[in-house]
DNA sequence: TTAATTGCAAAGGCTTTGCTATTCG
DNA sequence: CGAATAGCAAAGCCTTTGCAATTAA
């Protein structure tokens, strides 16, 4: 990893992210930062977000897969995703319905359901990393 | 919603999804189904997956946002996403570290962490829907 | 000075869509 | 027969990347 600078663009992006209480998309950050740096480009936004991720200054929400995955079981249940091979499997932990109620009671949201995804290494990738 | 048919293509896609124990991407389904219907097109795969979603025969994993969202807080915590306006906010429920251990003890996965996302209506969208 | 970074524009990669021909019911 | 669906290809949309000019350290 190369030595990182703190450019005014990178500074402004981090600032914009800190000012938002909800979690913006790259595009929303772009519009926010353009108030201060009108000619900043969207490419710069994306590049800086990726640098800030590398530096562990920010997080990407969900670490979700870059493209859709489908499940033939429509009942709510939890998943595991391997961080190495991206495989997604079911997890045998019953759906915790009381969590929805807990949130609904403590926040102003009207909660319908929730999803849980565990991340780590699947059996096969654990074996491979021992080689 | 229009009256749905059960074409051999739709049938084969559903079959392929049921046969996989892990959760495939559209592309993986495409390659699987082509063994039976060699000239099926990727557009048909996507269109049918969307129809099957509408019919509640299958689920899309995560219901995650279509594009990345960023978070200035790198510590693990849970999120709420509004199903109407897509806004993503923090939820004040402490990270349940014991869940990771529970899964690691009961499955063959090496679990590092997990994410939780609650879905429902945010305060503003609840108000709007009363109008 | 010089390696990192920016802007711009083009390219990538997954997903959707328009159109015509087919096919299920 | 008529509406829904398939195939094909083009378009869309978010994100990444190549390149020459600029800038932080």
Short mmCIF file of C-alpha atoms (C1' of nucleotides) in Angstrom, two decimals:
data_model
loop_
_atom_site.label_atom_id
_atom_site.label_comp_id
_atom_site.label_asym_id
_atom_site.label_seq_id
_atom_site.Cartn_x
_atom_site.Cartn_y
_atom_site.Cartn_z
CA UNK A 1 0.00 0.00 0.00
CA UNK A 2 1.36 3.37 -0.99
CA UNK A 3 1.76 6.37 1.27
CA UNK A 4 -1.53 8.26 1.43
CA UNK A 5 -1.96 12.00 1.22
CA UNK A 6 -4.78 14.08 2.61
CA UNK A 7 -6.04 16.11 -0.32
CA UNK A 8 -8.81 18.65 0.05
CA UNK A 9 -11.01 16.31 -1.99
CA UNK A 10 -10.41 13.38 0.35
CA UNK A 11 -10.93 15.66 3.33
CA UNK A 12 -14.22 16.95 1.97
CA UNK A 13 -15.51 13.47 1.25
CA UNK A 14 -14.74 12.29 4.77
CA UNK A 15 -16.37 15.42 6.12
CA UNK A 16 -19.51 14.90 4.07
CA UNK A 17 -19.73 11.34 5.32
CA UNK A 18 -19.37 12.42 8.93
CA UNK A 19 -21.99 15.15 8.58
CA UNK A 20 -24.66 12.79 7.31
CA UNK A 21 -26.41 10.88 10.05
CA UNK A 22 -27.86 8.46 7.58
CA UNK A 23 -25.63 6.60 5.19
CA UNK A 24 -25.24 8.13 1.76
CA UNK A 25 -24.49 6.63 -1.62
CA UNK A 26 -21.49 7.73 -3.69
CA UNK A 27 -23.80 9.91 -5.70
CA UNK A 28 -25.23 11.64 -2.64
CA UNK A 29 -21.71 12.33 -1.42
CA UNK A 30 -20.87 13.69 -4.86
CA UNK A 31 -23.67 16.24 -4.72
CA UNK A 32 -22.77 17.22 -1.18
CA UNK A 33 -19.06 17.70 -1.88
CA UNK A 34 -19.73 19.68 -5.05
CA UNK A 35 -21.06 22.49 -2.86
CA UNK A 36 -17.48 23.05 -1.75
CA UNK A 37 -15.53 21.72 -4.71
CA UNK A 38 -17.77 22.28 -7.74
CA UNK A 39 -15.53 20.63 -10.30
CA UNK A 40 -14.81 17.45 -8.39
CA UNK A 41 -15.49 14.37 -10.49
CA UNK A 42 -17.47 11.29 -9.61
CA UNK A 43 -14.40 9.18 -10.34
CA UNK A 44 -12.57 11.00 -7.57
CA UNK A 45 -15.43 10.25 -5.19
CA UNK A 46 -15.27 6.54 -5.91
CA UNK A 47 -11.49 6.40 -5.82
CA UNK A 48 -11.39 8.15 -2.47
CA UNK A 49 -14.11 6.03 -0.97
CA UNK A 50 -12.07 2.97 -1.89
CA UNK A 51 -8.94 4.49 -0.37
CA UNK A 52 -10.80 5.36 2.83
CA UNK A 53 -12.09 1.79 2.96
CA UNK A 54 -8.53 0.46 2.67
CA UNK A 55 -7.50 2.78 5.48
CA UNK A 56 -10.40 1.50 7.59
CA UNK A 57 -11.65 5.04 8.08
CA UNK A 58 -15.06 4.14 6.73
CA UNK A 59 -17.16 1.08 6.04
CA UNK A 60 -19.24 -0.01 3.10
CA UNK A 61 -22.68 -1.01 4.28
CA UNK A 62 -23.42 -4.73 4.19
CA UNK A 63 -20.31 -5.92 2.38
CA UNK A 64 -23.09 -7.15 0.16
CA UNK A 65 -22.40 -9.10 -2.99
CA UNK A 66 -21.91 -6.98 -6.07
CA UNK A 67 -24.66 -8.80 -7.90
CA UNK A 68 -27.92 -10.43 -6.93
CA UNK A 69 -28.19 -13.92 -5.46
CA UNK A 70 -31.41 -15.88 -5.31
CA UNK A 71 -32.94 -18.23 -2.80
CA UNK A 72 -35.66 -20.80 -3.50
CA UNK A 73 -36.76 -20.69 0.14
CA UNK A 74 -39.04 -17.70 0.64
CA UNK A 75 -39.25 -18.10 4.41
CA UNK A 76 -37.06 -15.73 6.41
CA UNK A 77 -33.78 -17.28 7.47
CA UNK A 78 -30.17 -16.28 7.91
CA UNK A 79 -27.17 -16.59 5.62
CA UNK A 80 -23.45 -17.08 5.65
CA UNK A 81 -21.19 -15.60 2.98
CA UNK A 82 -17.62 -16.70 2.44
CA UNK A 83 -15.29 -13.73 2.19
CA UNK A 84 -12.96 -15.62 -0.10
CA UNK A 85 -15.13 -17.45 -2.64
CA UNK A 86 -18.35 -15.42 -2.19
CA UNK A 87 -20.46 -18.56 -1.80
CA UNK A 88 -23.68 -17.92 0.14
CA UNK A 89 -25.26 -20.64 2.28
CA UNK A 90 -28.05 -21.03 4.80
CA UNK A 91 -27.37 -20.90 8.51
CA UNK A 92 -29.38 -23.06 10.90
CA UNK A 93 -30.34 -20.42 13.41
CA UNK A 94 -34.04 -19.74 13.81
CA UNK A 95 -35.39 -16.35 12.84
CA UNK A 96 -35.41 -14.14 15.95
CA UNK A 97 -38.78 -12.47 15.63
CA UNK A 98 -38.38 -10.69 18.98
CA UNK A 99 -35.56 -8.61 17.49
CA UNK A 100 -38.04 -6.87 15.21
CA UNK A 101 -40.24 -6.06 18.16
CA UNK A 102 -37.27 -4.86 20.19
CA UNK A 103 -36.32 -2.35 17.52
CA UNK A 104 -39.89 -1.28 16.87
CA UNK A 105 -40.27 -0.54 20.58
CA UNK A 106 -37.07 1.47 20.88
CA UNK A 107 -36.91 3.38 17.64
CA UNK A 108 -39.37 5.34 15.54
CA UNK A 109 -39.19 2.83 12.72
CA UNK A 110 -42.02 0.56 11.71
CA UNK A 111 -40.05 -2.68 11.42
CA UNK A 112 -41.29 -5.50 9.20
CA UNK A 113 -38.42 -7.95 9.20
CA UNK A 114 -34.66 -8.22 9.30
CA UNK A 115 -31.82 -10.06 7.63
CA UNK A 116 -28.64 -11.44 9.16
CA UNK A 117 -25.52 -12.33 7.23
CA UNK A 118 -22.49 -13.94 8.79
CA UNK A 119 -19.13 -13.43 7.13
CA UNK A 120 -16.02 -15.59 7.36
CA UNK A 121 -14.46 -18.59 5.64
CA UNK A 122 -16.42 -21.57 4.38
CA UNK A 123 -15.22 -25.10 5.01
CA UNK A 124 -13.50 -25.47 1.65
CA UNK A 125 -11.69 -22.16 1.82
CA UNK A 126 -10.45 -22.95 5.31
CA UNK A 127 -8.88 -26.13 3.95
CA UNK A 128 -7.34 -24.32 1.03
CA UNK A 129 -5.74 -21.70 3.24
CA UNK A 130 -3.96 -24.44 5.18
CA UNK A 131 -2.10 -25.56 2.05
CA UNK B 1 -50.46 -8.23 -12.08
CA UNK B 2 -51.07 -10.32 -15.19
CA UNK B 3 -51.89 -14.01 -15.24
CA UNK B 4 -48.67 -16.02 -15.13
CA UNK B 5 -47.84 -19.05 -17.23
CA UNK B 6 -45.46 -21.84 -16.41
CA UNK B 7 -43.14 -22.08 -19.39
CA UNK B 8 -40.44 -24.72 -19.62
CA UNK B 9 -37.90 -21.93 -19.15
CA UNK B 10 -39.51 -20.71 -15.95
CA UNK B 11 -39.83 -24.29 -14.74
CA UNK B 12 -36.16 -25.00 -15.42
CA UNK B 13 -35.03 -21.87 -13.60
CA UNK B 14 -37.06 -22.73 -10.53
CA UNK B 15 -35.71 -26.28 -10.69
CA UNK B 16 -32.11 -25.09 -10.94
CA UNK B 17 -32.66 -22.85 -7.94
CA UNK B 18 -34.13 -25.70 -5.89
CA UNK B 19 -31.29 -28.06 -6.80
CA UNK B 20 -28.58 -25.72 -5.57
CA UNK B 21 -28.05 -25.86 -1.86
CA UNK B 22 -26.08 -22.65 -1.92
CA UNK B 23 -27.54 -19.54 -3.44
CA UNK B 24 -26.59 -18.87 -7.04
CA UNK B 25 -26.28 -15.68 -9.02
CA UNK B 26 -28.28 -15.11 -12.21
CA UNK B 27 -25.22 -16.07 -14.18
CA UNK B 28 -24.78 -19.36 -12.34
CA UNK B 29 -28.42 -20.19 -12.96
CA UNK B 30 -27.92 -19.32 -16.61
CA UNK B 31 -25.10 -21.84 -17.00
CA UNK B 32 -27.06 -24.48 -15.14
CA UNK B 33 -30.25 -24.06 -17.15
CA UNK B 34 -28.37 -24.04 -20.45
CA UNK B 35 -27.62 -27.72 -19.91
CA UNK B 36 -31.29 -28.38 -20.55
CA UNK B 37 -32.24 -25.43 -22.73
CA UNK B 38 -29.06 -24.50 -24.60
CA UNK B 39 -30.44 -21.46 -26.39
CA UNK B 40 -32.07 -19.78 -23.40
CA UNK B 41 -31.00 -16.16 -23.08
CA UNK B 42 -29.72 -14.33 -20.04
CA UNK B 43 -32.54 -11.82 -20.43
CA UNK B 44 -35.03 -14.63 -19.94
CA UNK B 45 -33.23 -15.66 -16.76
CA UNK B 46 -33.47 -12.17 -15.31
CA UNK B 47 -37.05 -11.65 -16.41
CA UNK B 48 -38.13 -14.93 -14.87
CA UNK B 49 -36.27 -14.34 -11.65
CA UNK B 50 -38.15 -11.07 -11.32
CA UNK B 51 -41.45 -12.77 -12.04
CA UNK B 52 -40.73 -15.48 -9.48
CA UNK B 53 -39.88 -12.76 -6.96
CA UNK B 54 -43.23 -11.08 -7.64
CA UNK B 55 -44.94 -14.42 -7.14
CA UNK B 56 -43.08 -14.87 -3.85
CA UNK B 57 -41.75 -18.20 -5.03
CA UNK B 58 -38.17 -17.13 -4.41
CA UNK B 59 -36.25 -14.48 -2.54
CA UNK B 60 -33.43 -12.18 -3.47
CA UNK B 61 -30.71 -12.42 -0.88
CA UNK B 62 -30.36 -9.38 1.39
CA UNK B 63 -32.84 -7.12 -0.35
CA UNK B 64 -29.72 -5.02 -0.32
CA UNK B 65 -29.53 -1.63 -1.95
CA UNK B 66 -28.64 -1.72 -5.62
CA UNK B 67 -25.62 0.49 -5.09
CA UNK B 68 -23.07 0.98 -2.36
CA UNK B 69 -23.69 3.03 0.77
CA UNK B 70 -20.96 4.26 3.05
CA UNK B 71 -20.64 4.64 6.79
CA UNK B 72 -18.17 6.88 8.61
CA UNK B 73 -18.36 4.65 11.68
CA UNK B 74 -16.04 1.68 11.18
CA UNK B 75 -17.19 -0.13 14.32
CA UNK B 76 -19.66 -2.96 13.77
CA UNK B 77 -23.27 -1.94 14.32
CA UNK B 78 -26.68 -2.65 12.89
CA UNK B 79 -28.74 -0.79 10.31
CA UNK B 80 -32.28 -0.01 9.34
CA UNK B 81 -33.33 0.49 5.76
CA UNK B 82 -36.60 2.08 4.73
CA UNK B 83 -38.37 0.02 2.08
CA UNK B 84 -39.99 3.10 0.62
CA UNK B 85 -37.29 5.78 0.43
CA UNK B 86 -34.22 3.50 0.75
CA UNK B 87 -32.71 5.65 3.49
CA UNK B 88 -30.27 3.70 5.69
CA UNK B 89 -29.83 4.61 9.37
CA UNK B 90 -28.12 3.22 12.44
CA UNK B 91 -29.98 1.13 14.96
CA UNK B 92 -29.16 1.35 18.65
CA UNK B 93 -28.82 -2.30 19.43
CA UNK B 94 -25.41 -3.49 20.62
CA UNK B 95 -23.46 -5.90 18.43
CA UNK B 96 -24.27 -9.45 19.57
CA UNK B 97 -20.83 -11.00 19.56
CA UNK B 98 -22.14 -14.29 20.96
CA UNK B 99 -24.06 -14.86 17.72
CA UNK B 100 -20.78 -15.30 15.86
CA UNK B 101 -19.65 -17.85 18.40
CA UNK B 102 -23.00 -19.65 18.27
CA UNK B 103 -22.70 -20.12 14.52
CA UNK B 104 -19.03 -21.04 14.65
CA UNK B 105 -19.86 -23.75 17.19
CA UNK B 106 -22.73 -25.22 15.21
CA UNK B 107 -21.56 -24.97 11.62
CA UNK B 108 -18.35 -25.69 9.77
CA UNK B 109 -17.83 -22.04 8.97
CA UNK B 110 -15.08 -19.90 10.41
CA UNK B 111 -17.19 -16.86 11.34
CA UNK B 112 -15.56 -13.45 11.64
CA UNK B 113 -18.51 -11.10 12.03
CA UNK B 114 -22.09 -10.54 10.97
CA UNK B 115 -24.38 -7.80 9.76
CA UNK B 116 -28.02 -7.17 10.62
CA UNK B 117 -30.37 -5.02 8.60
CA UNK B 118 -33.91 -4.25 9.67
CA UNK B 119 -36.43 -3.37 6.98
CA UNK B 120 -39.63 -1.38 7.31
CA UNK B 121 -40.84 2.20 7.12
CA UNK B 122 -38.90 5.15 8.49
CA UNK B 123 -40.62 7.84 10.53
CA UNK B 124 -41.10 10.20 7.60
CA UNK B 125 -42.50 7.58 5.27
CA UNK B 126 -44.95 6.44 7.95
CA UNK B 127 -46.28 9.99 8.16
CA UNK B 128 -46.53 10.28 4.40
CA UNK B 129 -48.50 7.08 4.08
CA UNK B 130 -51.14 8.45 6.46
CA UNK B 131 -51.95 11.33 4.06
"C1'" DT C 1 11.28 16.87 -6.93
"C1'" DT C 2 8.27 12.99 -7.49
"C1'" DA C 3 4.96 9.81 -6.31
"C1'" DA C 4 0.17 10.24 -5.32
"C1'" DT C 5 -3.98 12.23 -6.90
"C1'" DT C 6 -7.29 14.68 -9.89
"C1'" DG C 7 -10.60 15.42 -14.03
"C1'" DC C 8 -12.28 13.78 -17.84
"C1'" DA C 9 -13.97 10.46 -20.67
"C1'" DA C 10 -14.18 5.86 -22.01
"C1'" DA C 11 -14.70 1.21 -20.70
"C1'" DG C 12 -16.65 -2.58 -17.62
"C1'" DG C 13 -20.02 -5.54 -15.79
"C1'" DC C 14 -24.51 -6.67 -14.11
"C1'" DT C 15 -29.33 -5.92 -15.19
"C1'" DT C 16 -33.20 -4.15 -17.79
"C1'" DT C 17 -35.79 -3.28 -21.90
"C1'" DG C 18 -37.68 -2.80 -26.85
"C1'" DC C 19 -39.05 -5.49 -30.54
"C1'" DT C 20 -40.66 -9.39 -33.15
"C1'" DA C 21 -41.64 -14.16 -33.16
"C1'" DT C 22 -43.42 -17.93 -30.34
"C1'" DT C 23 -46.14 -20.38 -27.19
"C1'" DC C 24 -49.12 -21.51 -23.26
"C1'" DG C 25 -53.90 -21.87 -21.81
"C1'" DC D 1 -57.00 -16.90 -30.69
"C1'" DG D 2 -54.88 -13.60 -27.50
"C1'" DA D 3 -52.06 -12.39 -23.95
"C1'" DA D 4 -47.85 -13.70 -21.85
"C1'" DT D 5 -43.22 -14.97 -22.80
"C1'" DA D 6 -38.82 -15.99 -25.33
"C1'" DG D 7 -34.53 -14.57 -27.88
"C1'" DC D 8 -31.64 -11.23 -29.32
"C1'" DA D 9 -29.38 -7.10 -29.05
"C1'" DA D 10 -29.13 -2.55 -27.50
"C1'" DA D 11 -29.48 0.48 -23.75
"C1'" DG D 12 -29.03 1.69 -18.67
"C1'" DC D 13 -26.79 2.45 -14.61
"C1'" DC D 14 -23.35 2.18 -11.08
"C1'" DT D 15 -18.47 1.73 -10.74
"C1'" DT D 16 -13.75 1.37 -12.36
"C1'" DT D 17 -9.86 2.73 -15.12
"C1'" DG D 18 -6.37 4.94 -18.50
"C1'" DC D 19 -4.05 9.11 -19.28
"C1'" DA D 20 -2.09 13.64 -19.04
"C1'" DA D 21 -1.99 17.48 -15.88
"C1'" DT D 22 -1.77 18.87 -11.10
"C1'" DT D 23 -0.51 18.79 -6.28
"C1'" DA D 24 0.86 17.38 -1.52
"C1'" DA D 25 4.89 16.35 1.20
#
